[in-house]
Short mmCIF file of C-alpha atoms in Angstrom, two decimals:
data_model
loop_
_atom_site.label_atom_id
_atom_site.label_comp_id
_atom_site.label_asym_id
_atom_site.label_seq_id
_atom_site.Cartn_x
_atom_site.Cartn_y
_atom_site.Cartn_z
CA UNK A 1 66.34 -88.26 -98.54
CA UNK A 2 67.83 -86.46 -101.57
CA UNK A 3 65.95 -86.35 -104.88
CA UNK A 4 68.67 -88.38 -106.62
CA UNK A 5 68.44 -91.16 -104.05
CA UNK A 6 64.64 -91.14 -104.25
CA UNK A 7 64.88 -91.40 -108.05
CA UNK A 8 67.30 -94.34 -107.73
CA UNK A 9 64.90 -96.06 -105.33
CA UNK A 10 61.93 -95.65 -107.65
CA UNK A 11 63.91 -96.88 -110.65
CA UNK A 12 64.99 -99.93 -108.69
CA UNK A 13 61.36 -100.68 -107.78
CA UNK A 14 60.29 -100.43 -111.43
CA UNK A 15 63.11 -102.77 -112.48
CA UNK A 16 62.09 -105.27 -109.79
CA UNK A 17 58.51 -105.35 -111.11
CA UNK A 18 59.75 -105.82 -114.68
CA UNK A 19 61.96 -108.72 -113.60
CA UNK A 20 59.01 -110.44 -111.93
CA UNK A 21 56.98 -110.08 -115.13
CA UNK A 22 59.68 -111.82 -117.18
CA UNK A 23 60.10 -114.84 -114.87
CA UNK A 24 58.50 -118.12 -116.05
CA UNK A 25 59.99 -120.74 -113.70
CA UNK A 26 57.80 -121.17 -110.58
CA UNK A 27 60.60 -121.73 -108.04
CA UNK A 28 62.49 -118.69 -109.30
CA UNK A 29 59.28 -116.64 -109.21
CA UNK A 30 58.62 -117.78 -105.63
CA UNK A 31 62.10 -116.70 -104.54
CA UNK A 32 61.76 -113.35 -106.27
CA UNK A 33 58.38 -112.67 -104.68
CA UNK A 34 59.81 -113.53 -101.25
CA UNK A 35 62.67 -111.12 -101.94
CA UNK A 36 60.24 -108.34 -102.88
CA UNK A 37 58.03 -109.14 -99.88
CA UNK A 38 60.96 -108.47 -97.56
CA UNK A 39 61.17 -104.93 -98.89
CA UNK A 40 57.71 -104.24 -97.43
CA UNK A 41 59.26 -104.71 -93.99
CA UNK A 42 62.22 -102.51 -94.94
CA UNK A 43 60.38 -99.29 -95.72
CA UNK A 44 61.62 -97.19 -92.80
CA UNK A 45 63.18 -93.80 -93.44
CA UNK A 46 66.75 -95.03 -93.16
CA UNK A 47 66.31 -98.78 -93.71
CA UNK A 48 68.30 -98.57 -96.97
CA UNK A 49 71.21 -96.84 -95.24
CA UNK A 50 74.50 -98.24 -94.07
CA UNK A 51 74.61 -99.06 -90.36
CA UNK A 52 76.89 -98.36 -87.43
CA UNK A 53 76.92 -101.07 -84.77
CA UNK A 54 78.34 -100.84 -81.26
CA UNK A 55 78.92 -103.85 -79.00
CA UNK A 56 79.55 -103.18 -75.30
CA UNK A 57 80.60 -105.85 -72.81
CA UNK A 58 78.51 -106.07 -69.65
CA UNK A 59 79.81 -106.50 -66.12
CA UNK A 60 81.94 -109.59 -65.61
CA UNK A 61 85.47 -108.71 -66.66
CA UNK A 62 87.26 -111.03 -69.08
CA UNK A 63 84.29 -113.38 -69.47
CA UNK A 64 81.96 -110.62 -70.69
CA UNK A 65 84.72 -109.04 -72.79
CA UNK A 66 85.36 -112.37 -74.50
CA UNK A 67 81.63 -112.62 -75.28
CA UNK A 68 81.75 -109.16 -76.89
CA UNK A 69 84.64 -110.34 -79.09
CA UNK A 70 82.66 -113.46 -80.06
CA UNK A 71 79.71 -111.27 -81.03
CA UNK A 72 81.92 -109.03 -83.16
CA UNK A 73 83.13 -112.12 -85.03
CA UNK A 74 79.52 -113.34 -85.43
CA UNK A 75 78.33 -110.08 -86.99
CA UNK A 76 81.40 -109.75 -89.20
CA UNK A 77 80.73 -113.22 -90.62
CA UNK A 78 77.04 -112.44 -91.08
CA UNK A 79 77.99 -109.35 -93.06
CA UNK A 80 80.43 -111.36 -95.17
CA UNK A 81 77.62 -113.75 -96.09
CA UNK A 82 75.55 -110.73 -97.16
CA UNK A 83 78.51 -109.38 -99.15
CA UNK A 84 78.47 -106.24 -97.03
CA UNK A 85 81.68 -104.41 -96.17
CA UNK A 86 82.61 -103.84 -92.53
CA UNK A 87 85.13 -101.47 -91.02
CA UNK A 88 86.11 -101.06 -87.37
CA UNK A 89 85.76 -97.44 -86.28
CA UNK A 90 86.80 -97.67 -82.65
CA UNK A 91 87.93 -100.64 -80.55
CA UNK A 92 88.54 -100.59 -76.81
CA UNK A 93 90.33 -103.83 -75.94
CA UNK A 94 90.22 -105.80 -72.70
CA UNK A 95 93.06 -107.64 -71.01
CA UNK A 96 94.69 -110.61 -72.81
CA UNK A 97 93.39 -113.97 -71.59
CA UNK A 98 94.31 -117.65 -72.03
CA UNK A 99 95.05 -119.08 -75.49
CA UNK A 100 95.80 -115.60 -76.78
CA UNK A 101 92.19 -114.44 -76.37
CA UNK A 102 91.84 -110.65 -76.56
CA UNK A 103 88.64 -109.32 -75.01
CA UNK A 104 86.59 -106.33 -76.11
CA UNK A 105 85.28 -103.67 -73.76
CA UNK A 106 83.54 -101.83 -76.58
CA UNK A 107 83.75 -101.83 -80.36
CA UNK A 108 82.01 -99.74 -83.03
CA UNK A 109 82.01 -100.78 -86.66
CA UNK A 110 80.45 -99.55 -89.86
CA UNK A 111 78.44 -101.85 -92.15
CA UNK A 112 78.15 -100.77 -95.78
CA UNK A 113 75.52 -102.51 -97.85
CA UNK A 114 71.99 -102.13 -99.20
CA UNK A 115 69.40 -102.30 -96.41
CA UNK A 116 72.15 -102.87 -93.84
CA UNK A 117 70.43 -100.74 -91.20
CA UNK A 118 66.98 -102.10 -91.96
CA UNK A 119 68.10 -105.68 -91.48
CA UNK A 120 70.32 -105.10 -88.46
CA UNK A 121 68.34 -102.51 -86.48
CA UNK A 122 66.40 -105.05 -84.42
CA UNK A 123 69.62 -106.64 -83.21
CA UNK A 124 69.78 -103.75 -80.73
CA UNK A 125 69.40 -104.95 -77.16
CA UNK A 126 71.06 -107.23 -74.63
CA UNK A 127 72.43 -110.62 -75.68
CA UNK A 128 72.95 -113.27 -72.98
CA UNK A 129 75.55 -116.08 -73.07
CA UNK A 130 75.60 -119.16 -70.80
CA UNK A 131 78.63 -121.46 -71.04
CA UNK A 132 81.52 -123.11 -69.21
CA UNK A 133 83.92 -120.21 -68.87
CA UNK A 134 87.39 -120.64 -70.42
CA UNK A 135 88.56 -118.23 -67.73
CA UNK A 136 87.44 -120.47 -64.85
CA UNK A 137 90.10 -122.82 -63.47
CA UNK A 138 87.30 -124.92 -61.93
CA UNK A 139 85.33 -125.12 -65.21
CA UNK A 140 82.35 -123.28 -63.74
CA UNK A 141 79.33 -122.19 -65.73
CA UNK A 142 79.04 -118.44 -66.24
CA UNK A 143 76.40 -116.09 -67.58
CA UNK A 144 77.62 -113.07 -69.54
CA UNK A 145 75.91 -110.13 -71.17
CA UNK A 146 76.76 -107.78 -74.03
CA UNK A 147 74.69 -104.90 -75.36
CA UNK A 148 74.28 -104.16 -79.07
CA UNK A 149 73.29 -100.78 -80.48
CA UNK A 150 72.55 -100.34 -84.20
CA UNK A 151 72.06 -96.88 -85.68
CA UNK A 152 71.77 -95.70 -89.30
CA UNK A 153 74.78 -94.06 -90.87
CA UNK A 154 73.54 -90.53 -91.56
CA UNK A 155 75.95 -88.08 -93.14
CA UNK A 156 75.94 -84.81 -91.20
CA UNK A 157 73.47 -82.42 -92.83
CA UNK A 158 71.33 -85.15 -94.38
CA UNK A 159 68.94 -85.26 -91.40
CA UNK A 160 67.37 -81.81 -91.45
CA UNK A 161 65.84 -82.13 -87.97
CA UNK A 162 69.24 -82.85 -86.40
CA UNK A 163 71.73 -80.02 -86.60
CA UNK A 164 74.84 -80.17 -84.44
CA UNK A 165 76.30 -76.74 -83.71
CA UNK A 166 80.01 -76.32 -82.86
CA UNK A 167 79.20 -74.89 -79.44
CA UNK A 168 77.17 -78.02 -78.57
CA UNK A 169 80.13 -80.39 -78.71
CA UNK A 170 83.70 -80.84 -77.49
CA UNK A 171 86.24 -82.48 -79.80
CA UNK A 172 89.29 -84.18 -78.27
CA UNK A 173 92.14 -85.79 -80.18
CA UNK A 174 94.34 -88.65 -78.97
CA UNK A 175 96.63 -91.39 -80.22
CA UNK A 176 95.17 -94.59 -81.59
CA UNK A 177 96.07 -97.71 -79.62
CA UNK A 178 95.82 -101.46 -79.97
CA UNK A 179 95.50 -104.43 -77.59
CA UNK A 180 97.18 -103.91 -74.25
CA UNK A 181 97.55 -100.18 -74.86
CA UNK A 182 100.21 -100.65 -77.56
CA UNK A 183 100.44 -97.51 -79.65
CA UNK A 184 99.70 -98.12 -83.31
CA UNK A 185 99.82 -94.48 -84.28
CA UNK A 186 102.35 -91.98 -82.94
CA UNK A 187 100.30 -89.01 -84.13
CA UNK A 188 97.13 -87.74 -82.48
CA UNK A 189 94.74 -88.68 -85.29
CA UNK A 190 92.01 -90.37 -83.20
CA UNK A 191 88.98 -88.20 -82.41
CA UNK A 192 86.47 -88.24 -79.55
CA UNK A 193 83.34 -86.08 -79.71
CA UNK A 194 81.23 -85.26 -76.64
CA UNK A 195 77.70 -83.90 -77.06
CA UNK A 196 76.99 -81.72 -74.03
CA UNK A 197 73.20 -81.79 -73.72
CA UNK A 198 72.78 -85.57 -74.12
CA UNK A 199 76.10 -86.77 -72.74
CA UNK A 200 76.64 -88.90 -75.85
CA UNK A 201 80.31 -89.69 -76.51
CA UNK A 202 81.55 -91.14 -79.81
CA UNK A 203 85.05 -91.89 -81.04
CA UNK A 204 86.82 -92.98 -84.20
CA UNK A 205 90.47 -93.96 -84.44
CA UNK A 206 90.93 -96.20 -87.48
CA UNK A 207 91.05 -93.67 -90.32
CA UNK A 208 94.37 -92.31 -91.58
CA UNK A 209 93.79 -88.64 -90.82
CA UNK A 210 92.29 -86.65 -88.00
CA UNK A 211 89.80 -85.09 -90.43
CA UNK A 212 88.55 -88.50 -91.61
CA UNK A 213 88.17 -89.70 -88.02
CA UNK A 214 86.29 -86.53 -87.12
CA UNK A 215 83.87 -86.99 -90.04
CA UNK A 216 83.17 -90.61 -89.06
CA UNK A 217 82.67 -89.57 -85.44
CA UNK A 218 80.22 -86.86 -86.45
CA UNK A 219 78.28 -89.36 -88.59
CA UNK A 220 78.06 -91.60 -85.53
CA UNK A 221 76.86 -88.70 -83.38
CA UNK A 222 74.10 -87.75 -85.84
CA UNK A 223 73.01 -91.41 -86.00
CA UNK A 224 72.87 -91.65 -82.21
CA UNK A 225 70.89 -88.42 -81.94
CA UNK A 226 68.44 -89.75 -84.52
CA UNK A 227 68.12 -93.03 -82.57
CA UNK A 228 67.50 -91.08 -79.36
CA UNK A 229 64.82 -89.04 -81.11
CA UNK A 230 63.15 -92.25 -82.34
CA UNK A 231 63.24 -93.77 -78.85
CA UNK A 232 61.49 -90.71 -77.46
CA UNK A 233 58.88 -90.88 -80.23
CA UNK A 234 58.25 -94.59 -79.65
CA UNK A 235 57.99 -93.96 -75.92
CA UNK A 236 55.31 -91.33 -76.49
CA UNK A 237 53.39 -93.68 -78.81
CA UNK A 238 53.54 -96.42 -76.21
CA UNK A 239 52.09 -94.06 -73.59
CA UNK A 240 49.25 -93.07 -75.92
CA UNK A 241 48.47 -96.74 -76.55
CA UNK A 242 48.69 -97.58 -72.85
CA UNK A 243 51.63 -99.92 -73.45
CA UNK A 244 54.88 -100.27 -71.61
CA UNK A 245 57.86 -99.25 -73.67
CA UNK A 246 60.27 -102.09 -74.49
CA UNK A 247 63.04 -100.07 -76.08
CA UNK A 248 65.29 -99.80 -73.01
CA UNK A 249 68.92 -100.87 -73.27
CA UNK A 250 68.31 -103.45 -70.57
CA UNK A 251 65.80 -105.52 -72.54
CA UNK A 252 67.20 -109.01 -73.14
CA UNK A 253 66.42 -110.02 -76.70
CA UNK A 254 68.30 -113.29 -77.24
CA UNK A 255 69.80 -116.08 -75.16
CA UNK A 256 72.78 -118.16 -76.29
CA UNK A 257 73.06 -121.30 -74.13
CA UNK A 258 76.11 -123.49 -74.76
CA UNK A 259 75.91 -125.48 -71.49
CA UNK A 260 74.34 -127.69 -70.13
CA UNK A 261 72.55 -127.93 -73.51
CA UNK A 262 72.90 -126.20 -76.88
CA UNK A 263 70.18 -123.68 -77.69
CA UNK A 264 69.89 -120.13 -79.02
CA UNK A 265 66.48 -118.53 -78.61
CA UNK A 266 65.10 -115.11 -79.48
CA UNK A 267 62.85 -113.88 -76.69
CA UNK A 268 60.72 -111.68 -78.97
CA UNK A 269 59.94 -114.02 -81.86
CA UNK A 270 60.36 -117.44 -80.23
CA UNK A 271 62.73 -118.53 -83.01
CA UNK A 272 65.26 -121.03 -81.67
CA UNK A 273 67.91 -123.44 -82.90
CA UNK A 274 70.25 -126.04 -81.42
CA UNK A 275 72.86 -125.37 -84.12
CA UNK A 276 74.70 -122.86 -81.95
CA UNK A 277 77.98 -122.98 -83.87
CA UNK A 278 76.27 -122.04 -87.14
CA UNK A 279 74.74 -118.96 -85.50
CA UNK A 280 78.01 -117.93 -83.86
CA UNK A 281 79.58 -118.28 -87.31
CA UNK A 282 77.15 -115.72 -88.71
CA UNK A 283 74.06 -117.71 -89.69
CA UNK A 284 71.53 -115.17 -88.40
CA UNK A 285 69.01 -115.21 -91.25
CA UNK A 286 66.24 -117.07 -89.37
CA UNK A 287 66.40 -114.57 -86.51
CA UNK A 288 66.65 -111.47 -88.71
CA UNK A 289 63.77 -112.57 -90.98
CA UNK A 290 61.47 -113.16 -87.99
CA UNK A 291 62.50 -109.84 -86.42
CA UNK A 292 61.67 -107.94 -89.61
CA UNK A 293 58.07 -109.08 -89.40
CA UNK A 294 57.80 -107.53 -85.92
CA UNK A 295 58.66 -104.07 -87.29
#
């Protein structure tokens, strides 16, 4: 973290303490203390950073791809409630379905806002949906999966332990495309970066120039390399403690059941609600708050 950012953080903490001292109304004081308490659980190295989220549809064709699109909408609405800005970086669309539904094979988007990474990082994992499939002519119940990955947005060069050398990557350029393969850009401005030693592949296609897309892609790569480094560190800690690691991609963290009953339950915290539509419309606070206290 740069000295200027560290100074800003310390000044913000001092201002927060001064605000608490000047509050006289009990309910307002209680809310302010709760707000400050949350910061205790958001003290990780990059918790204050912006975040980059990737949603990947599991096996299951259009049903799973539709679930990935629903999840994108859920997180976008959650970010709107937080007054965070979101921007799609790369979107791989599925085949068009009934009622004009456009599925998502994979989508990466940037979230800009204070503590965005800290609050979203524990959304990483597998999310399970059970419902009557709109793609089933016999109205059968289907189970679908989508994986979420959340990494901090780290500008290349800011993480001193992660240096990406030109000879360690391959950069490919291609044309941006929309649903159904429709070209939305006739110039090759989209960028795909492949990291040889890890096999990590990142892409960005929504910026106006090739240089801007390359910079965003490199930020994504650095964030993924940092996340990989953290996974390895957590795995080593788990071995030392004699615990099984639970950071694998395949760990199911939350179940969204829309049929035969309405229930969304987090498998780690036990938090659950029958108001499924509110959650799918971005009301994730109860889950995120409980997850923070597991950090």
